[in-house]
mmCIF file of C-alpha atoms in Angstrom:
data_model
loop_
_atom_site.group_PDB
_atom_site.id
_atom_site.type_symbol
_atom_site.label_atom_id
_atom_site.label_comp_id
_atom_site.label_asym_id
_atom_site.label_seq_id
_atom_site.Cartn_x
_atom_site.Cartn_y
_atom_site.Cartn_z
ATOM 1 C CA MET A 1 0.000 0.000 0.000
ATOM 2 C CA THR A 2 1.131 3.531 -0.771
ATOM 3 C CA ILE A 3 1.102 6.069 2.076
ATOM 4 C CA ARG A 4 -0.611 9.199 0.793
ATOM 5 C CA VAL A 5 0.848 12.341 2.354
ATOM 6 C CA LEU A 6 -0.379 15.941 2.532
ATOM 7 C CA LEU A 7 2.327 18.556 3.216
ATOM 8 C CA ALA A 8 1.342 21.622 5.253
ATOM 9 C CA ASP A 9 4.077 24.247 5.652
ATOM 10 C CA ASP A 10 4.253 27.930 4.789
ATOM 11 C CA GLN A 11 7.812 27.581 3.435
ATOM 12 C CA ALA A 12 7.651 26.583 -0.233
ATOM 13 C CA LEU A 13 11.279 25.461 -0.314
ATOM 14 C CA LEU A 14 10.773 23.137 2.628
ATOM 15 C CA ARG A 15 7.639 21.663 1.064
ATOM 16 C CA ALA A 16 9.554 21.071 -2.172
ATOM 17 C CA THR A 17 12.321 19.315 -0.254
ATOM 18 C CA PHE A 18 9.866 17.081 1.579
ATOM 19 C CA ARG A 19 8.045 16.296 -1.675
ATOM 20 C CA ILE A 20 11.234 15.178 -3.401
ATOM 21 C CA LEU A 21 12.188 13.048 -0.424
ATOM 22 C CA ILE A 22 8.772 11.421 0.021
ATOM 23 C CA ASP A 23 8.105 10.875 -3.674
ATOM 24 C CA SER A 24 11.468 9.117 -3.966
ATOM 25 C CA CYS A 25 10.083 6.263 -1.847
ATOM 26 C CA GLU A 26 8.111 3.502 -3.513
ATOM 27 C CA ASP A 27 5.723 3.155 -0.582
ATOM 28 C CA MET A 28 4.632 6.797 -0.249
ATOM 29 C CA GLU A 29 3.593 9.810 -2.311
ATOM 30 C CA VAL A 30 2.651 13.459 -1.807
ATOM 31 C CA VAL A 31 -0.943 14.059 -2.893
ATOM 32 C CA ALA A 32 -1.182 17.790 -2.115
ATOM 33 C CA GLU A 33 0.574 20.786 -0.542
ATOM 34 C CA ALA A 34 -0.863 23.484 1.732
ATOM 35 C CA ALA A 35 0.685 26.816 2.693
ATOM 36 C CA ASP A 36 -1.477 27.379 5.794
ATOM 37 C CA GLY A 37 -3.823 25.589 8.160
ATOM 38 C CA SER A 38 -7.110 26.401 6.461
ATOM 39 C CA GLU A 39 -5.793 25.138 3.140
ATOM 40 C CA ALA A 40 -4.532 21.994 4.875
ATOM 41 C CA VAL A 41 -7.996 21.239 6.252
ATOM 42 C CA ALA A 42 -9.660 21.839 2.879
ATOM 43 C CA LEU A 43 -7.139 19.662 1.018
ATOM 44 C CA ALA A 44 -7.395 16.934 3.649
ATOM 45 C CA ARG A 45 -11.143 16.769 3.091
ATOM 46 C CA THR A 46 -10.618 16.648 -0.676
ATOM 47 C CA HIS A 47 -7.808 14.086 -0.841
ATOM 48 C CA ARG A 48 -8.337 12.149 2.419
ATOM 49 C CA PRO A 49 -4.604 11.448 2.873
ATOM 50 C CA ASP A 50 -3.249 8.800 5.198
ATOM 51 C CA LEU A 51 -1.032 11.374 6.886
ATOM 52 C CA VAL A 52 -0.649 15.145 7.134
ATOM 53 C CA LEU A 53 2.889 16.401 7.747
ATOM 54 C CA MET A 54 1.950 19.571 9.612
ATOM 55 C CA ASP A 55 4.013 22.622 10.508
ATOM 56 C CA ILE A 56 2.557 24.017 13.725
ATOM 57 C CA ARG A 57 3.526 27.652 13.130
ATOM 58 C CA MET A 58 1.952 29.095 9.993
ATOM 59 C CA PRO A 59 0.349 32.471 9.232
ATOM 60 C CA GLY A 60 -3.436 32.740 9.402
ATOM 61 C CA THR A 61 -4.821 29.408 10.563
ATOM 62 C CA ASP A 62 -1.948 27.676 12.340
ATOM 63 C CA GLY A 63 -1.138 23.989 12.570
ATOM 64 C CA LEU A 64 -2.813 23.635 15.955
ATOM 65 C CA ALA A 65 -6.217 24.762 14.686
ATOM 66 C CA ALA A 66 -5.784 22.682 11.537
ATOM 67 C CA THR A 67 -4.874 19.594 13.544
ATOM 68 C CA SER A 68 -7.948 20.013 15.715
ATOM 69 C CA ALA A 69 -10.207 20.425 12.679
ATOM 70 C CA ILE A 70 -8.779 17.395 10.899
ATOM 71 C CA CYS A 71 -8.752 15.081 13.911
ATOM 72 C CA SER A 72 -12.309 15.998 14.947
ATOM 73 C CA ASP A 73 -13.752 15.431 11.463
ATOM 74 C CA PRO A 74 -15.478 12.001 11.302
ATOM 75 C CA GLY A 75 -14.823 11.920 7.575
ATOM 76 C CA LEU A 76 -11.088 12.032 8.240
ATOM 77 C CA ALA A 77 -10.942 9.290 10.865
ATOM 78 C CA GLY A 78 -8.279 7.498 8.840
ATOM 79 C CA THR A 79 -6.015 10.553 8.534
ATOM 80 C CA ARG A 80 -3.129 10.916 10.990
ATOM 81 C CA VAL A 81 -1.273 14.148 11.765
ATOM 82 C CA LEU A 82 2.499 14.229 12.250
ATOM 83 C CA ILE A 83 3.630 17.574 13.661
ATOM 84 C CA LEU A 84 6.872 19.258 12.574
ATOM 85 C CA THR A 85 8.291 21.305 15.425
ATOM 86 C CA THR A 86 10.879 21.488 18.182
ATOM 87 C CA PHE A 87 8.839 20.060 21.034
ATOM 88 C CA GLU A 88 11.139 21.267 23.819
ATOM 89 C CA ILE A 89 10.304 24.912 23.090
ATOM 90 C CA ASP A 90 6.913 24.861 21.382
ATOM 91 C CA GLU A 91 4.184 25.772 23.863
ATOM 92 C CA TYR A 92 1.449 24.582 21.481
ATOM 93 C CA VAL A 93 2.551 20.977 21.191
ATOM 94 C CA ALA A 94 0.660 19.742 24.268
ATOM 95 C CA GLN A 95 -2.499 21.215 22.786
ATOM 96 C CA ALA A 96 -1.793 19.533 19.456
ATOM 97 C CA LEU A 97 -1.414 16.194 21.219
ATOM 98 C CA ARG A 98 -4.756 16.666 22.942
ATOM 99 C CA ALA A 99 -6.297 17.707 19.618
ATOM 100 C CA GLY A 100 -5.286 14.383 18.102
ATOM 101 C CA ALA A 101 -1.772 14.689 16.684
ATOM 102 C CA SER A 102 -0.113 11.280 16.534
ATOM 103 C CA GLY A 103 3.521 12.296 16.676
ATOM 104 C CA PHE A 104 6.182 14.972 16.586
ATOM 105 C CA LEU A 105 9.401 15.510 14.653
ATOM 106 C CA GLY A 106 11.921 18.333 14.720
ATOM 107 C CA LYS A 107 12.633 20.016 11.402
ATOM 108 C CA ASP A 108 16.315 19.205 11.830
ATOM 109 C CA VAL A 109 15.829 15.422 11.667
ATOM 110 C CA THR A 110 17.621 13.343 9.068
ATOM 111 C CA ALA A 111 15.850 12.086 5.948
ATOM 112 C CA ASP A 112 15.808 8.515 7.273
ATOM 113 C CA VAL A 113 14.227 9.599 10.561
ATOM 114 C CA LEU A 114 11.561 11.633 8.761
ATOM 115 C CA LEU A 115 10.596 8.774 6.453
ATOM 116 C CA ALA A 116 10.572 6.289 9.339
ATOM 117 C CA GLY A 117 8.341 8.691 11.270
ATOM 118 C CA VAL A 118 5.881 8.927 8.393
ATOM 119 C CA ARG A 119 5.677 5.143 8.173
ATOM 120 C CA THR A 120 5.281 4.765 11.935
ATOM 121 C CA VAL A 121 2.425 7.249 12.253
ATOM 122 C CA ALA A 122 0.694 6.116 9.057
ATOM 123 C CA SER A 123 0.642 2.569 10.444
ATOM 124 C CA GLY A 124 -1.449 3.760 13.398
ATOM 125 C CA GLU A 125 1.321 4.031 15.977
ATOM 126 C CA SER A 126 2.416 7.209 17.725
ATOM 127 C CA LEU A 127 5.795 8.871 17.505
ATOM 128 C CA LEU A 128 6.552 9.882 21.072
ATOM 129 C CA SER A 129 9.991 9.382 22.579
ATOM 130 C CA PRO A 130 10.302 9.160 26.377
ATOM 131 C CA LEU A 131 11.768 12.697 26.439
ATOM 132 C CA ALA A 132 8.993 14.068 24.259
ATOM 133 C CA THR A 133 6.365 12.308 26.356
ATOM 134 C CA ARG A 134 7.667 13.798 29.590
ATOM 135 C CA THR A 135 7.920 17.292 28.129
ATOM 136 C CA LEU A 136 4.489 17.209 26.542
ATOM 137 C CA ILE A 137 2.623 15.688 29.433
ATOM 138 C CA THR A 138 4.229 18.039 31.950
ATOM 139 C CA ARG A 139 2.987 20.999 29.913
ATOM 140 C CA LEU A 140 -0.385 19.402 29.347
ATOM 141 C CA LEU A 141 -0.960 18.928 33.062
ATOM 142 C CA SER A 142 0.373 22.366 33.947
ATOM 143 C CA ALA A 143 -2.285 23.990 31.724
ATOM 144 C CA PRO A 144 -5.499 22.054 32.496
ATOM 145 C CA ALA A 145 -7.701 24.871 31.208
ATOM 146 C CA GLN A 146 -6.545 24.383 27.631
ATOM 147 C CA GLY A 147 -9.129 22.066 26.156
ATOM 148 C CA ALA A 148 -11.342 19.427 27.687
ATOM 149 C CA ARG A 149 -10.018 16.442 29.575
ATOM 150 C CA LEU A 150 -10.103 13.159 27.713
ATOM 151 C CA ALA A 151 -10.776 10.913 30.688
ATOM 152 C CA ALA A 152 -11.330 10.679 34.422
ATOM 153 C CA ALA A 153 -9.921 8.101 36.799
ATOM 154 C CA GLY A 154 -13.166 6.134 36.806
ATOM 155 C CA GLY A 155 -12.885 5.552 33.084
ATOM 156 C CA LEU A 156 -10.139 3.002 33.598
ATOM 157 C CA GLY A 157 -12.581 0.587 35.243
ATOM 158 C CA ALA A 158 -13.356 -1.020 31.887
ATOM 159 C CA LEU A 159 -9.734 -2.103 31.445
ATOM 160 C CA THR A 160 -8.239 -5.385 32.590
ATOM 161 C CA ALA A 161 -5.237 -5.328 34.918
ATOM 162 C CA ARG A 162 -2.918 -6.240 32.042
ATOM 163 C CA GLU A 163 -4.393 -3.540 29.801
ATOM 164 C CA ARG A 164 -3.741 -0.948 32.517
ATOM 165 C CA GLU A 165 -0.207 -2.253 32.951
ATOM 166 C CA VAL A 166 0.506 -2.039 29.228
ATOM 167 C CA MET A 167 -1.089 1.405 29.047
ATOM 168 C CA ALA A 168 1.239 2.618 31.799
ATOM 169 C CA TRP A 169 4.300 1.436 29.881
ATOM 170 C CA VAL A 170 2.975 3.113 26.737
ATOM 171 C CA ALA A 171 2.541 6.363 28.685
ATOM 172 C CA GLU A 172 6.219 6.274 29.634
ATOM 173 C CA GLY A 173 7.188 6.215 25.961
ATOM 174 C CA HIS A 174 8.044 2.542 25.498
ATOM 175 C CA SER A 175 7.546 0.734 22.185
ATOM 176 C CA ASN A 176 5.562 -2.486 21.801
ATOM 177 C CA GLU A 177 8.819 -4.418 21.487
ATOM 178 C CA GLU A 178 10.207 -2.937 24.708
ATOM 179 C CA ILE A 179 6.975 -3.625 26.604
ATOM 180 C CA ALA A 180 6.889 -7.196 25.281
ATOM 181 C CA GLU A 181 10.393 -7.786 26.594
ATOM 182 C CA LYS A 182 9.460 -6.445 30.038
ATOM 183 C CA LEU A 183 6.298 -8.549 30.277
ATOM 184 C CA PHE A 184 7.690 -11.692 28.589
ATOM 185 C CA VAL A 185 5.001 -11.705 25.895
ATOM 186 C CA SER A 186 5.003 -11.142 22.154
ATOM 187 C CA PRO A 187 4.837 -7.669 20.550
ATOM 188 C CA LEU A 188 1.585 -8.789 18.895
ATOM 189 C CA THR A 189 0.068 -9.474 22.326
ATOM 190 C CA VAL A 190 1.110 -6.011 23.491
ATOM 191 C CA ARG A 191 -0.377 -4.446 20.362
ATOM 192 C CA THR A 192 -3.655 -6.263 21.058
ATOM 193 C CA HIS A 193 -3.767 -4.923 24.623
ATOM 194 C CA VAL A 194 -3.031 -1.385 23.390
ATOM 195 C CA HIS A 195 -5.779 -1.507 20.780
ATOM 196 C CA ARG A 196 -8.310 -2.894 23.259
ATOM 197 C CA ALA A 197 -7.481 -0.121 25.726
ATOM 198 C CA MET A 198 -7.847 2.483 22.975
ATOM 199 C CA THR A 199 -11.228 1.079 21.975
ATOM 200 C CA LYS A 200 -12.561 0.927 25.527
ATOM 201 C CA LEU A 201 -11.390 4.471 26.351
ATOM 202 C CA GLY A 202 -12.355 6.038 23.023
ATOM 203 C CA ALA A 203 -8.768 7.080 22.254
ATOM 204 C CA ARG A 204 -8.170 8.071 18.641
ATOM 205 C CA ASP A 205 -4.671 6.631 18.693
ATOM 206 C CA ARG A 206 -1.734 5.729 20.905
ATOM 207 C CA ALA A 207 -0.865 9.374 21.553
ATOM 208 C CA GLN A 208 -4.278 10.098 23.063
ATOM 209 C CA LEU A 209 -3.935 6.937 25.146
ATOM 210 C CA VAL A 210 -0.827 8.550 26.668
ATOM 211 C CA VAL A 211 -2.794 11.689 27.534
ATOM 212 C CA ILE A 212 -5.558 9.647 29.167
ATOM 213 C CA ALA A 213 -3.018 7.689 31.217
ATOM 214 C CA TYR A 214 -1.693 10.887 32.767
ATOM 215 C CA GLN A 215 -5.018 12.707 33.090
ATOM 216 C CA SER A 216 -6.634 9.727 34.811
ATOM 217 C CA GLY A 217 -3.792 9.388 37.305
ATOM 218 C CA LEU A 218 -2.678 5.955 36.049
ATOM 219 C CA VAL A 219 0.791 7.446 35.565
ATOM 220 C CA GLN A 220 2.229 10.404 37.424
ATOM 221 C CA ALA A 221 4.060 13.285 35.756
ATOM 222 C CA PRO A 222 7.805 13.297 36.517
ATOM 223 C CA PRO A 223 9.117 15.708 39.170
ATOM 224 C CA PRO A 224 10.562 18.963 37.791
ATOM 225 C CA GLY A 225 14.113 17.805 38.406
ATOM 226 C CA ASP A 226 13.599 14.654 36.310
ATOM 227 C CA ARG A 227 12.349 16.342 33.136
#
C-alpha cells in the first residue's frame, strides 16, 4: 500500500524538499501541498490522505487549529497528523497532542528519521519518545484549562489489569517491542492490549492513550528535576 501524504508548511522550499524526499520512496507519495492551516484542512477533506505532515507555526490558521479540525472530522478518521516542530520549546505541542496529533518531529531530523516517522504514524502508531512524552505531558498537566479532559480516573474501570499495565508502559514512551520484553510476551500481544485499551477508552490513537493515562492518574508526571 502507498502512504498518501499531505504537506502543510508555509515555506515553499521546505515543502519542495519534503516532496522530493517522500516521492522518492516507492511506498509513499505526496498528494497535495498546503501553505497554511485552512488550506490543509480543505485539502485533507478533498484528498483524504493517510497522513498530514503539519508545521505548527503558519500564518493565518496555524497547525494547531488545523490539527484540531482534521482530527475531529469524522470523515477524516483514517487521517493521521504528524507535527513538525521542536517540542522542547513549542508551547502549542501539548495542545496539538490533545487535539489528536499522533507524533512529533523536529525540522532538523535526518531524511531517514523523517521517512521512518511517516511510516510509523501512518501505520497507526504514535511517535513519542520518552523525552517528548515527559515534556508534553508536563505541559499538558500544567495547563489544564486548555481544552477538555479526555478521561477521568473512573474511566479506567473497563480495562483489565494487564491492559492498565501495558497502558502505563505506553505512557512512559516505550515501544511495543520494549513492553513485550518487560512482560515476557510477544509484541503482537502487546499491540492487542493497546488496541483494546484504545477502543474501551475512546482514544483516537496511541498518543491520546498517553494523555488519558496521565489525566486519569494511572501514571504520574515526573518531578521537575527529572524532566
